[in-house]
One Martini backbone bead per residue (centre of mass of N, CA, C, O) as a GRO file, in nm:
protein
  444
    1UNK     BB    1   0.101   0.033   0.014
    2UNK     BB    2   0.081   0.342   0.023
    3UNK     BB    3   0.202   0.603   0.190
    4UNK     BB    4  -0.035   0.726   0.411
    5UNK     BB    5  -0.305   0.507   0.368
    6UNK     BB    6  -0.334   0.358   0.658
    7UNK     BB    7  -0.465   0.426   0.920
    8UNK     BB    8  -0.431   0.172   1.103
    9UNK     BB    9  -0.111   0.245   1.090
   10UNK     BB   10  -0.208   0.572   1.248
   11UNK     BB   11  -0.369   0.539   1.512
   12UNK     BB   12  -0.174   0.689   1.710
   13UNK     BB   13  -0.147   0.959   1.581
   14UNK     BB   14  -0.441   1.001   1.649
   15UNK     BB   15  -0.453   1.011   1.929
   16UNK     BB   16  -0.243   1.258   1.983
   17UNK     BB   17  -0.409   1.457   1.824
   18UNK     BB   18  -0.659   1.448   1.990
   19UNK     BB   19  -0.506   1.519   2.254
   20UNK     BB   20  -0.405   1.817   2.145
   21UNK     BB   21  -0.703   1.908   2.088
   22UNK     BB   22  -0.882   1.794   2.348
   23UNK     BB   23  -0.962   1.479   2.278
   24UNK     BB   24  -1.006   1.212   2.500
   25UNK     BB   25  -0.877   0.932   2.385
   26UNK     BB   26  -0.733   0.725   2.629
   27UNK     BB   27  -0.922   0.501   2.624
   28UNK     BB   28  -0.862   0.427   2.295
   29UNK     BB   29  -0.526   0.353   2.284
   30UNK     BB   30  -0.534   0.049   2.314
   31UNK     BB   31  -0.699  -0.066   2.083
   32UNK     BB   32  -0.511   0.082   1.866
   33UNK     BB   33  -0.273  -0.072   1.933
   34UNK     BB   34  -0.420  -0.353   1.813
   35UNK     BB   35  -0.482  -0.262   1.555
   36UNK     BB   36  -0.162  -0.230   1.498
   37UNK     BB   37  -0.083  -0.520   1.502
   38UNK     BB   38  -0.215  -0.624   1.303
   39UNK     BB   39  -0.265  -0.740   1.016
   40UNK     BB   40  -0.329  -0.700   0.673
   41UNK     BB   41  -0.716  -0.642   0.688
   42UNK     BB   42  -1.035  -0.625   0.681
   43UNK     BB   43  -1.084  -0.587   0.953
   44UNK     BB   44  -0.872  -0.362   1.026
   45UNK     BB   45  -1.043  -0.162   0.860
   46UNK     BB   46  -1.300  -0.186   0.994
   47UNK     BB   47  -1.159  -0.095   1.325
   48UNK     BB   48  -1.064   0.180   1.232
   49UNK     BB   49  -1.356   0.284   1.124
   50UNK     BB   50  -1.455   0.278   1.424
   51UNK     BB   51  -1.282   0.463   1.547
   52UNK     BB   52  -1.316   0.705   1.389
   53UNK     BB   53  -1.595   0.755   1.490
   54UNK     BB   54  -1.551   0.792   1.734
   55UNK     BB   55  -1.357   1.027   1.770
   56UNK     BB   56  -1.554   1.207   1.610
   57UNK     BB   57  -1.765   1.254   1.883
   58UNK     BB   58  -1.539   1.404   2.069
   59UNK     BB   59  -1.530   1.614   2.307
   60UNK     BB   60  -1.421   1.854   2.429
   61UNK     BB   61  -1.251   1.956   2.678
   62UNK     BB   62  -1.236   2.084   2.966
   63UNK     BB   63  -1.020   2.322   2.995
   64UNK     BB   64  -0.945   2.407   2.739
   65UNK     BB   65  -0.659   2.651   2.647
   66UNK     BB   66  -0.775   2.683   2.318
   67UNK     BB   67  -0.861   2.883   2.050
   68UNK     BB   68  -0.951   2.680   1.732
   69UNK     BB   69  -1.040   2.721   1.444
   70UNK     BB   70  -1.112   2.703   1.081
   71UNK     BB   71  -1.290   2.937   1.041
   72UNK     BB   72  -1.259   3.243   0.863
   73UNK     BB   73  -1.421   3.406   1.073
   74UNK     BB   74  -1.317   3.308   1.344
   75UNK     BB   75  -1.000   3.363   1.292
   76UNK     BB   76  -1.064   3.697   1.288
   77UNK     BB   77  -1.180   3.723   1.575
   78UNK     BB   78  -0.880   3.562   1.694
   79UNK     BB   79  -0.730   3.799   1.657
   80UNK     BB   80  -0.512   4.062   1.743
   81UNK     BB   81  -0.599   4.365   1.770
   82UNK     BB   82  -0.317   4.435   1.710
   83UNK     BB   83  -0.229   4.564   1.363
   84UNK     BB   84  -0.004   4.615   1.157
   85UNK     BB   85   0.197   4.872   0.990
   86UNK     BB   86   0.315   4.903   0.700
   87UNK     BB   87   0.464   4.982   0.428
   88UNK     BB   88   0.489   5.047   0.123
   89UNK     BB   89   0.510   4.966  -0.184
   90UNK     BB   90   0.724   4.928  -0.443
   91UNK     BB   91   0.820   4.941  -0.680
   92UNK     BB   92   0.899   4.722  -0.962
   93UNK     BB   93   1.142   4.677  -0.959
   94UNK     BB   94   1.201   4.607  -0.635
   95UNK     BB   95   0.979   4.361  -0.652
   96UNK     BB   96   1.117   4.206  -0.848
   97UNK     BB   97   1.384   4.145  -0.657
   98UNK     BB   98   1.217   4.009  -0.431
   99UNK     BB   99   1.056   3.795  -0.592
  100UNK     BB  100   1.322   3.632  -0.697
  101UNK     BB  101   1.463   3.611  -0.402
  102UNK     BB  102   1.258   3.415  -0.312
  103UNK     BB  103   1.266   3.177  -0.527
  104UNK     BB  104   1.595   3.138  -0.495
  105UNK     BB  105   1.554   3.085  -0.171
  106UNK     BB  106   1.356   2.826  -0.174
  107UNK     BB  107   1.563   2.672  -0.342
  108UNK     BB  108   1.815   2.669  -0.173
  109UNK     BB  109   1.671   2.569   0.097
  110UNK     BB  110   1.613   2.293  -0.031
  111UNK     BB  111   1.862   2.168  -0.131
  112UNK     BB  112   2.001   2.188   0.150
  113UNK     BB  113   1.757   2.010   0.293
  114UNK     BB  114   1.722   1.731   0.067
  115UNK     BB  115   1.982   1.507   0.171
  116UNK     BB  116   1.834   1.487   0.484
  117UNK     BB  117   1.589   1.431   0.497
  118UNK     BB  118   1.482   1.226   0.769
  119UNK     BB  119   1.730   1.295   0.940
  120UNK     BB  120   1.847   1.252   1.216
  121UNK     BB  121   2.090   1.434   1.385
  122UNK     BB  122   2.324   1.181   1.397
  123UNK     BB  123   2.308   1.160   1.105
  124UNK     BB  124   2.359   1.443   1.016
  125UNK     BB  125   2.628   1.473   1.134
  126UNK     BB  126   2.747   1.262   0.978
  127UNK     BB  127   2.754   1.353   0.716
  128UNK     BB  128   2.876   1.610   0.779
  129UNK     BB  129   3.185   1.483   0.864
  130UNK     BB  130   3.211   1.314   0.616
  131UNK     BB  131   3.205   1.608   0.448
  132UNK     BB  132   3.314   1.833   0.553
  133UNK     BB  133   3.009   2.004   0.688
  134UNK     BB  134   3.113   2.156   0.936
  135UNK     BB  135   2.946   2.358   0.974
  136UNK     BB  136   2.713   2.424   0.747
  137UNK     BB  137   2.833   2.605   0.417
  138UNK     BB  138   2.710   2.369   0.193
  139UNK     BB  139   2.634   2.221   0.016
  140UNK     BB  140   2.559   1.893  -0.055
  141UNK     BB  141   2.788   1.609  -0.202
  142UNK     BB  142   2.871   1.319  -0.343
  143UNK     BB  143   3.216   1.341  -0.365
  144UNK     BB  144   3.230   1.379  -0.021
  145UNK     BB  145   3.165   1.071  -0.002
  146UNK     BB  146   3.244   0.756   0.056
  147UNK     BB  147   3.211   0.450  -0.075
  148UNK     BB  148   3.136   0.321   0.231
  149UNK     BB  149   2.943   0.500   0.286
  150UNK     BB  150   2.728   0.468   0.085
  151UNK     BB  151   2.699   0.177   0.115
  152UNK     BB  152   2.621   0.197   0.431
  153UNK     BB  153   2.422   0.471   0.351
  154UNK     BB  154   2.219   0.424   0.072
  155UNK     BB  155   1.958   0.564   0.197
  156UNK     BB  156   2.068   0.843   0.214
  157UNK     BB  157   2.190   0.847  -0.105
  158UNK     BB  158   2.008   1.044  -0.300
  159UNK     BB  159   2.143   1.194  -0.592
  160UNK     BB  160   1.943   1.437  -0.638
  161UNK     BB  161   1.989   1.643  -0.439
  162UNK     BB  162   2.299   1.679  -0.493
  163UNK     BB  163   2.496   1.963  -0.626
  164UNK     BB  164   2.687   1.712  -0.837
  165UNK     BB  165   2.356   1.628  -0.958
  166UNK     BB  166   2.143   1.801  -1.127
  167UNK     BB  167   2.193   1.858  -1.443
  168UNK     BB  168   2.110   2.229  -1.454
  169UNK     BB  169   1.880   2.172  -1.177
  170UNK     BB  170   1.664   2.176  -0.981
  171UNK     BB  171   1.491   1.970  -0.783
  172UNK     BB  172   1.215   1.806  -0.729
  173UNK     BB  173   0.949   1.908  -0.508
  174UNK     BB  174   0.708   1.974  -0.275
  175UNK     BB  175   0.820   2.277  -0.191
  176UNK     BB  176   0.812   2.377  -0.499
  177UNK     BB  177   0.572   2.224  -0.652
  178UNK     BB  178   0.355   2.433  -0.484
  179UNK     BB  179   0.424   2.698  -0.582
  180UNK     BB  180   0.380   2.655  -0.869
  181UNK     BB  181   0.069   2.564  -0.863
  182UNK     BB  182  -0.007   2.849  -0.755
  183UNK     BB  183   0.071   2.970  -1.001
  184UNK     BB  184  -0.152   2.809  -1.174
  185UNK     BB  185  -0.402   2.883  -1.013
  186UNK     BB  186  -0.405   3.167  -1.082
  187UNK     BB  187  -0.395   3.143  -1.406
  188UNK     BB  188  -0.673   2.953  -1.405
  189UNK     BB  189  -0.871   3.127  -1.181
  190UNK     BB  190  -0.772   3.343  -0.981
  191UNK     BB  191  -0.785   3.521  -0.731
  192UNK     BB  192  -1.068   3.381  -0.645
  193UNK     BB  193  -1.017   3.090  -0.571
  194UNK     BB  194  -1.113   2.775  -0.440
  195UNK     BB  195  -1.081   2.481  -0.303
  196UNK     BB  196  -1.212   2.355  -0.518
  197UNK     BB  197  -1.012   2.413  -0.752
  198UNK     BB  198  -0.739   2.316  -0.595
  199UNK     BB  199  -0.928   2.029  -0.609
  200UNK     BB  200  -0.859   2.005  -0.927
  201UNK     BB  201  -0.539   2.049  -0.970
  202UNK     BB  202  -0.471   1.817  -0.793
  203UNK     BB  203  -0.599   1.622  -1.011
  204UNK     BB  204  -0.476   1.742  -1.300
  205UNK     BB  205  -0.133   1.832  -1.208
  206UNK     BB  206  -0.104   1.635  -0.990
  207UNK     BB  207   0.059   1.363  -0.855
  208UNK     BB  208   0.020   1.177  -0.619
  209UNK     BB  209   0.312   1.050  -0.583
  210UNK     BB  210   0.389   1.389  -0.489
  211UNK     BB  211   0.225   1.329  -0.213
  212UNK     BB  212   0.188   1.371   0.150
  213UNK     BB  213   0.023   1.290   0.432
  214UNK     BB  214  -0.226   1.511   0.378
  215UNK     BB  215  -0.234   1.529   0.107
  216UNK     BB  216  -0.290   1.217  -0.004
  217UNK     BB  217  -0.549   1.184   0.175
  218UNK     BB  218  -0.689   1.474   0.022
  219UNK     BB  219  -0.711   1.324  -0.252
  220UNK     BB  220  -0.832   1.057  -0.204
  221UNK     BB  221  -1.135   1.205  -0.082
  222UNK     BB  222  -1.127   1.371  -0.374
  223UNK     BB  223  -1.191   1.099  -0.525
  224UNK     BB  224  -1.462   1.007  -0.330
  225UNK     BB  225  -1.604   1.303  -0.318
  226UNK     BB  226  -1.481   1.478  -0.109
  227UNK     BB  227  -1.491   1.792   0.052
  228UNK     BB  228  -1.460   2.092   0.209
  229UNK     BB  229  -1.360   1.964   0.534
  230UNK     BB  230  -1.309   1.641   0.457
  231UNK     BB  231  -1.046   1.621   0.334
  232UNK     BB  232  -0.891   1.671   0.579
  233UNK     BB  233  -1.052   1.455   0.849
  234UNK     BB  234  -1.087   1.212   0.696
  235UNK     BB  235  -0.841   1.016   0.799
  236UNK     BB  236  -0.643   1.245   0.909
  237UNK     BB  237  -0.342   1.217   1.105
  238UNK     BB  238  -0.243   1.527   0.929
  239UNK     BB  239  -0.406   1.806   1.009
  240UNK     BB  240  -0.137   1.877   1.147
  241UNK     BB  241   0.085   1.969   0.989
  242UNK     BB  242   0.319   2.106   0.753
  243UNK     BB  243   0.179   2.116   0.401
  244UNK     BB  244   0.047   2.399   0.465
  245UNK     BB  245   0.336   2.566   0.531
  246UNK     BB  246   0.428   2.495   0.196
  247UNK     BB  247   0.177   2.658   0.046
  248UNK     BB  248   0.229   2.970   0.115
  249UNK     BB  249   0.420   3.135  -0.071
  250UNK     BB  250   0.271   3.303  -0.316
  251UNK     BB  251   0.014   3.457  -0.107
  252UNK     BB  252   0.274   3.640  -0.047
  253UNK     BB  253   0.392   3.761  -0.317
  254UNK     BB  254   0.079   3.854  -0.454
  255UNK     BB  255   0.072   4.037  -0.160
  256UNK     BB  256   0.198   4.312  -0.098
  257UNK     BB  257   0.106   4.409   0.231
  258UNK     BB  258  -0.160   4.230   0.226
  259UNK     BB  259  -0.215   3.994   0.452
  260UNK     BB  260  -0.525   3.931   0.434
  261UNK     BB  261  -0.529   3.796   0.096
  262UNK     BB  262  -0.294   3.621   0.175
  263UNK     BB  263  -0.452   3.462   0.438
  264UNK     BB  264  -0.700   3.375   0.264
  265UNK     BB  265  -0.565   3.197   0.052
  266UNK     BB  266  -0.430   3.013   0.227
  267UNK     BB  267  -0.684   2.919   0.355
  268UNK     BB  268  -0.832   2.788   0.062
  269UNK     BB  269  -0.606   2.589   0.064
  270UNK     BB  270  -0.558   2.454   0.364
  271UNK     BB  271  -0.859   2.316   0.404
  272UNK     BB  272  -0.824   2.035   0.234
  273UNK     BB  273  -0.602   1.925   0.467
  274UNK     BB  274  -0.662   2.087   0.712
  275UNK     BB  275  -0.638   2.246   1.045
  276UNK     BB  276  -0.606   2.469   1.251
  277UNK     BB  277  -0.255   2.487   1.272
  278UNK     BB  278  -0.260   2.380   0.959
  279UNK     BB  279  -0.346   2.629   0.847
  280UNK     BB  280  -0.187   2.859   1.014
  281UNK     BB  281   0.086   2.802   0.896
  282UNK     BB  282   0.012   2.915   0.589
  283UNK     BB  283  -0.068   3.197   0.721
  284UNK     BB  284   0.209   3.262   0.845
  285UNK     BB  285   0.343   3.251   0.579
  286UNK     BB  286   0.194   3.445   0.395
  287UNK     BB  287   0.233   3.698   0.574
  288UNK     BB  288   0.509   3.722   0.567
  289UNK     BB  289   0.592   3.742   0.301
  290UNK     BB  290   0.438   3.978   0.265
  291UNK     BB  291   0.545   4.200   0.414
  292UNK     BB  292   0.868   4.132   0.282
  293UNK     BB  293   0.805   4.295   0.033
  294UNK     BB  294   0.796   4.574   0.242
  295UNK     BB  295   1.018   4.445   0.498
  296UNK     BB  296   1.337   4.445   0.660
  297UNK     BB  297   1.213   4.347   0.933
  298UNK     BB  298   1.219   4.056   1.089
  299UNK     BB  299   1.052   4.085   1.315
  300UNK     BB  300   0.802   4.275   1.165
  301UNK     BB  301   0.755   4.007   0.998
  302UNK     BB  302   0.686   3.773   1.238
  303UNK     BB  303   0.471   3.949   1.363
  304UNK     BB  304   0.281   3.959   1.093
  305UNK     BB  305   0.222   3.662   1.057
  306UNK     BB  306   0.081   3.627   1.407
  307UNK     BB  307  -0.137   3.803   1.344
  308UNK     BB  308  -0.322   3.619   1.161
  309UNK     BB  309  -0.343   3.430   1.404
  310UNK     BB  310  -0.462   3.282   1.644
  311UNK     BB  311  -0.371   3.379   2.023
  312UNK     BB  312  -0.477   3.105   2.151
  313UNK     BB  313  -0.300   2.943   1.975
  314UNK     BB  314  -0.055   2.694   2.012
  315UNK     BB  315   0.125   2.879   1.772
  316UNK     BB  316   0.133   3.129   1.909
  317UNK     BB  317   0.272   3.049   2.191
  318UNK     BB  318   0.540   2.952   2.017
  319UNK     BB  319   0.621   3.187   1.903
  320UNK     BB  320   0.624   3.408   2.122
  321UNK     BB  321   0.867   3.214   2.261
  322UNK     BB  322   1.085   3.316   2.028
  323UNK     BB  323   1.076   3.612   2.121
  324UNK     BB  324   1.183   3.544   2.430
  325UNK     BB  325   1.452   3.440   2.313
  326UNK     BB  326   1.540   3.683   2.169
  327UNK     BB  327   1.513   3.874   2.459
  328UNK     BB  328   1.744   3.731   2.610
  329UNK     BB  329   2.021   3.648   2.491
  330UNK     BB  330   2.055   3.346   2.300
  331UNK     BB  331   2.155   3.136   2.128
  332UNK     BB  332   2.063   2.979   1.887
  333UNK     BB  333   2.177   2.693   1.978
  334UNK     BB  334   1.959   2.738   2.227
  335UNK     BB  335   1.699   2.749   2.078
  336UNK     BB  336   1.734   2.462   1.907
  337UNK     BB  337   1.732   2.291   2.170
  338UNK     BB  338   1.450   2.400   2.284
  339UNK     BB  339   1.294   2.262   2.115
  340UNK     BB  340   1.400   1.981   2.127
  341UNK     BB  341   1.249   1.984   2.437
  342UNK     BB  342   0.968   1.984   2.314
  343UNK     BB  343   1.042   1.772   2.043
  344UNK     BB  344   1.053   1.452   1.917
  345UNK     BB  345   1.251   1.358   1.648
  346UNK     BB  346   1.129   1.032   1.704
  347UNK     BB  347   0.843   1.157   1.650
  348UNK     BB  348   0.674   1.207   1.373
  349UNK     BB  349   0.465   1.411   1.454
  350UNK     BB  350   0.689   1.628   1.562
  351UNK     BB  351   0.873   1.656   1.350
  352UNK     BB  352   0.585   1.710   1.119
  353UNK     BB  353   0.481   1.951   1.272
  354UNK     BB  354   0.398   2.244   1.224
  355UNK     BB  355   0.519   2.372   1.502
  356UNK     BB  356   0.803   2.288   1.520
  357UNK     BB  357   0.865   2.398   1.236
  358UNK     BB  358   0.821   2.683   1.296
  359UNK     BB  359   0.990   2.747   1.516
  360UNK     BB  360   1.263   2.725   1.365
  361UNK     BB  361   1.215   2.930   1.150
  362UNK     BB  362   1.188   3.176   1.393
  363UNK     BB  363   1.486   3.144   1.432
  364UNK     BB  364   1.624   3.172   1.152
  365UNK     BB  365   1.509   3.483   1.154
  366UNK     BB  366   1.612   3.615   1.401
  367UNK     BB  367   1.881   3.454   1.469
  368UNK     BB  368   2.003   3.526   1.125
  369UNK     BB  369   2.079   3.835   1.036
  370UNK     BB  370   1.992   3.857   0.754
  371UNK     BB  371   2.132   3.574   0.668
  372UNK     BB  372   2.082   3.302   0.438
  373UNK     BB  373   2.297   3.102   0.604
  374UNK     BB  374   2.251   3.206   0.903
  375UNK     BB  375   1.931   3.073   0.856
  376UNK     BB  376   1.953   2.818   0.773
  377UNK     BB  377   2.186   2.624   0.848
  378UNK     BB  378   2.128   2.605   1.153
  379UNK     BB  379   1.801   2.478   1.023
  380UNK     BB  380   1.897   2.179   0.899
  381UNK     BB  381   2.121   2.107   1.145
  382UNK     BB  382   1.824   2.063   1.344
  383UNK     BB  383   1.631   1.933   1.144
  384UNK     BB  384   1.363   1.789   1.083
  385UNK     BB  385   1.231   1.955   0.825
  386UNK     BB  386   1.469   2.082   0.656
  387UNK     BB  387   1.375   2.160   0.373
  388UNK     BB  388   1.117   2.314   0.428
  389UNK     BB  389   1.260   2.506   0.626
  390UNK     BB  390   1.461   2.625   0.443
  391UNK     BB  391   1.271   2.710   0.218
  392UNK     BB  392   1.110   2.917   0.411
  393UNK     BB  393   1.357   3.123   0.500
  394UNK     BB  394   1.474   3.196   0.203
  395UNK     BB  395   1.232   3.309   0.105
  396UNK     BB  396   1.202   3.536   0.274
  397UNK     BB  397   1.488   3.658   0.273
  398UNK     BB  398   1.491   3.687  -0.025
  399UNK     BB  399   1.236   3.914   0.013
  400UNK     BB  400   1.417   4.098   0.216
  401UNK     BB  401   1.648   4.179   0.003
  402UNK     BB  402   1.705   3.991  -0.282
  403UNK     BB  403   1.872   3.852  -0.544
  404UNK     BB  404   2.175   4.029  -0.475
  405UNK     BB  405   2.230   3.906  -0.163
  406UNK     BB  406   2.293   3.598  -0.300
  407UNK     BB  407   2.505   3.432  -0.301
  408UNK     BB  408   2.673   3.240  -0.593
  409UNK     BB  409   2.734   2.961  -0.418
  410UNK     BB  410   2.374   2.942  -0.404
  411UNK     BB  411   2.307   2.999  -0.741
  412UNK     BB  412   2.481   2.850  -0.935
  413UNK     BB  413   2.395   2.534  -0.936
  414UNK     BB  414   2.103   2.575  -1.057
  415UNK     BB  415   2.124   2.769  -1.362
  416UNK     BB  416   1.866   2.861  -1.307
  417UNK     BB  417   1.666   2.603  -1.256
  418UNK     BB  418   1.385   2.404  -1.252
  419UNK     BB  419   1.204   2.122  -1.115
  420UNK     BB  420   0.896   1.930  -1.193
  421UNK     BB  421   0.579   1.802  -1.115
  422UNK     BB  422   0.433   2.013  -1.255
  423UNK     BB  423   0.208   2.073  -1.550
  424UNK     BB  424   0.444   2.266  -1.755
  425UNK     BB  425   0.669   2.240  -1.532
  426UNK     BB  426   0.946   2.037  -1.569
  427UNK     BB  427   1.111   2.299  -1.714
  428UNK     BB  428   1.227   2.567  -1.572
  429UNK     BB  429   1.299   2.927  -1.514
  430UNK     BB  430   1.336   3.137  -1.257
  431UNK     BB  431   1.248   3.395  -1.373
  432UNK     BB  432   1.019   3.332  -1.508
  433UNK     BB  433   0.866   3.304  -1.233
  434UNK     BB  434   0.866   3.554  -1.115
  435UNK     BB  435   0.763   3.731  -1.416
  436UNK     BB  436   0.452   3.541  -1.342
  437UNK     BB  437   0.436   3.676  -1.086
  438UNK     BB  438   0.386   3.953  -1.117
  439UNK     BB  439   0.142   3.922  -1.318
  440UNK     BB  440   0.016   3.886  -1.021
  441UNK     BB  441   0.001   4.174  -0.952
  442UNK     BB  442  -0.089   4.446  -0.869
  443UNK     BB  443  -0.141   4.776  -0.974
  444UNK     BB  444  -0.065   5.073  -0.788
   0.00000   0.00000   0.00000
């Protein structure tokens, strides 16, 4: 079976999931577990199924502390009351430099995180090593591991990522593959786009097989007829995760200073398969990226895109916490410590969820000079979803200084050119990304 697609294997998933919205599932922990250990079988899956309705039941528990709607006029009422005032839009020169250099940060900072994917941070470090790419400062390169170490960790060693392997462009990821797609959305459907649009381009445009955790599966229920929140919701133990937090680059390229429009887009886009901080998350980066198009102060760049997201929710509780030790005057190394403190990188769940990986995003902006390096490098470093977090650090940064700003060690390896799995853009131009961005600006 392809993976996430298997409810009763993501079972405990499921649990987690609802225990930290507020869902007191503890009773069906043991249940849960036993038929996570089924073999695989039609009754297995349909006590899965059985399961699944149980918890939808769960009323929220009493005195749970957070107030996290999914819906966006609620999601409205409940943000912070004092909202940012930013600088105007700049000329179009100098927005075109912008965004030019969102687009190039984006794909670097994927390239520099996409070779260690997965690798918890004993495996990352032992790469870093072995490459002698400690601390790292450089893509990581296929001829600087020998011959017995890819040998003996030939899973680690997948030849697409690795910067002496790309063959004049940067490889297809799911983390590009979502921006060029919202790209195709605004050009097919136009900036008022619905959430069934979404859900038609992604069945159009998008192979299944280049989609994973939240997404695989509102794929899957948009394939049987559900619409969304239902694509979301069900069977997705995957529905906060970080999925829609890498697909909201475009819709704050595409609306500059413009925080609301960038946020709604980012809302009907991330509601096919997420909910609650898993929306957030979408919409706290599309705010993000609105701002730095007007404004190259990091601090109110991440103020900005907090603004946008419920105030009583989880993530903005951790995100709140991340600007406290900004403020403590602590080192990164400190900071990146302390997430991992709170979140368990060997617990798949922690890993790829949306809020510890925001809140290193947040770290690597806050804590990173406005230095394009050491904004991503650190947090590459730090594990988690590497490419994830490089690809969005990289994104800011380079929309709030632009494109000559990134020195030319990390922008000549890609040839200027990106590959992708969205259907006819399988061999872009960066710049042309960029000019067809530009072109859904609205003139100020």
């Amino acid at each position: 079976m392809l993976l996430w697609m298997d409810y009763a294997e993501e079972l405990l998933t499921e649990w987690k999931q609802c225990m930290e919205e507020g869902l007191d599932a503890s009773a069906y922990k043991e249940l849960m577990e036993q038929i996570k250990k089924m073999p695989p079988s039609r009754e297995r899956y349909r006590l899965a199924d059985e399961v699944f309705s149980l918890v939808q039941k769960l009323p929220q528990q009493k005195g749970y502390a957070y107030d996290e709607p999914s819906d966006w006029d609620a999601i409205q009422a409940c943000l912070p009351k004092e909202q940012p005032v930013l600088p105007g839009v700049p000329d179009r020169e100098a927005l075109s430099e912008r965004i030019h250099g969102a687009w190039l940060g984006r794909i670097i900072g994927c390239l520099l995180g996409k070779p260690v994917e997965g690798r918890r941070t004993p495996e990352l470090k032992e790469m870093m090593r072995e490459s002698k790419n400690d601390p790292l400062d450089r893509y990581f390169s296929y001829g600087d591991f020998s011959e017995a170490f890819c040998a003996e960790h030939a899973e680690w060693m997948n030849r697409e990522g690795f910067a002496d392997q790309l063959g004049g462009a940067a490889p297809s990821d799911d983390d590009t593959n979502y921006t060029v797609l919202s790209l195709k959305l605004i050009n097919k459907y136009g900036r008022d786009f619905t959430t069934d649009d979404v859900a038609e381009i992604w069945l159009s445009d998008l192979p299944a097989i280049v989609t994973c955790t939240a997404e695989r599966v509102a794929y899957r229920n948009a394939l049987c007829g559900l619409t969304a929140p239902e694509t979301a919701t069900h069977k997705n133990p995957y529905r906060e995760w970080i999925g829609a937090q890498i697909r909201g680059d475009l819709f704050g390229y595409i609306n500059p200073g413009d925080l609301k429009t960038a946020s709604h887009m980012a809302w009907r886009d991330a509601r096919i398969s997420h909910i609650k901080n898993g929306i957030y998350g979408e919409i706290f980066v599309s705010a993000m990226l609105a701002a730095a198009a007007v404004c190259d102060n990091r601090e109110e760049v991440v103020r900005a895109g907090l603004s946008q997201i419920p105030e009583a929710s989880r993530l903005a509780e951790r995100l709140r916490l991340v600007f406290d030790w900004s403020k403590e005057g602590i080192s990164m190394e400190e900071a990146i410590a302390r997430v991992h403190g709170l979140y368990d990188e060997y617990d798949g769940h922690d890993w790829c969820h949306t809020i510890s990986n925001a809140m290193l995003v947040a770290v690597g902006i806050l804590f990173g000079e406005g230095d394009l390096q050491k904004s991503v490098c650190p947090i590459v470093q730090a594990g988690f979803d590497t490419d994830c977090n490089g690809a969005t650090i990289g994104s800011v940064i380079g929309m709030m200084y632009g494109a000559a700003s990134i020195p030319e060690k990390w922008a000549a390896p890609l040839c200027g050119m990106l590959r992708t799995g969205v259907a006819g853009y399988n061999l872009v131009a960066i710049s042309d990304l960029a000019d067809e961005t530009m072109h859904l600006i609205p003139e100020v």
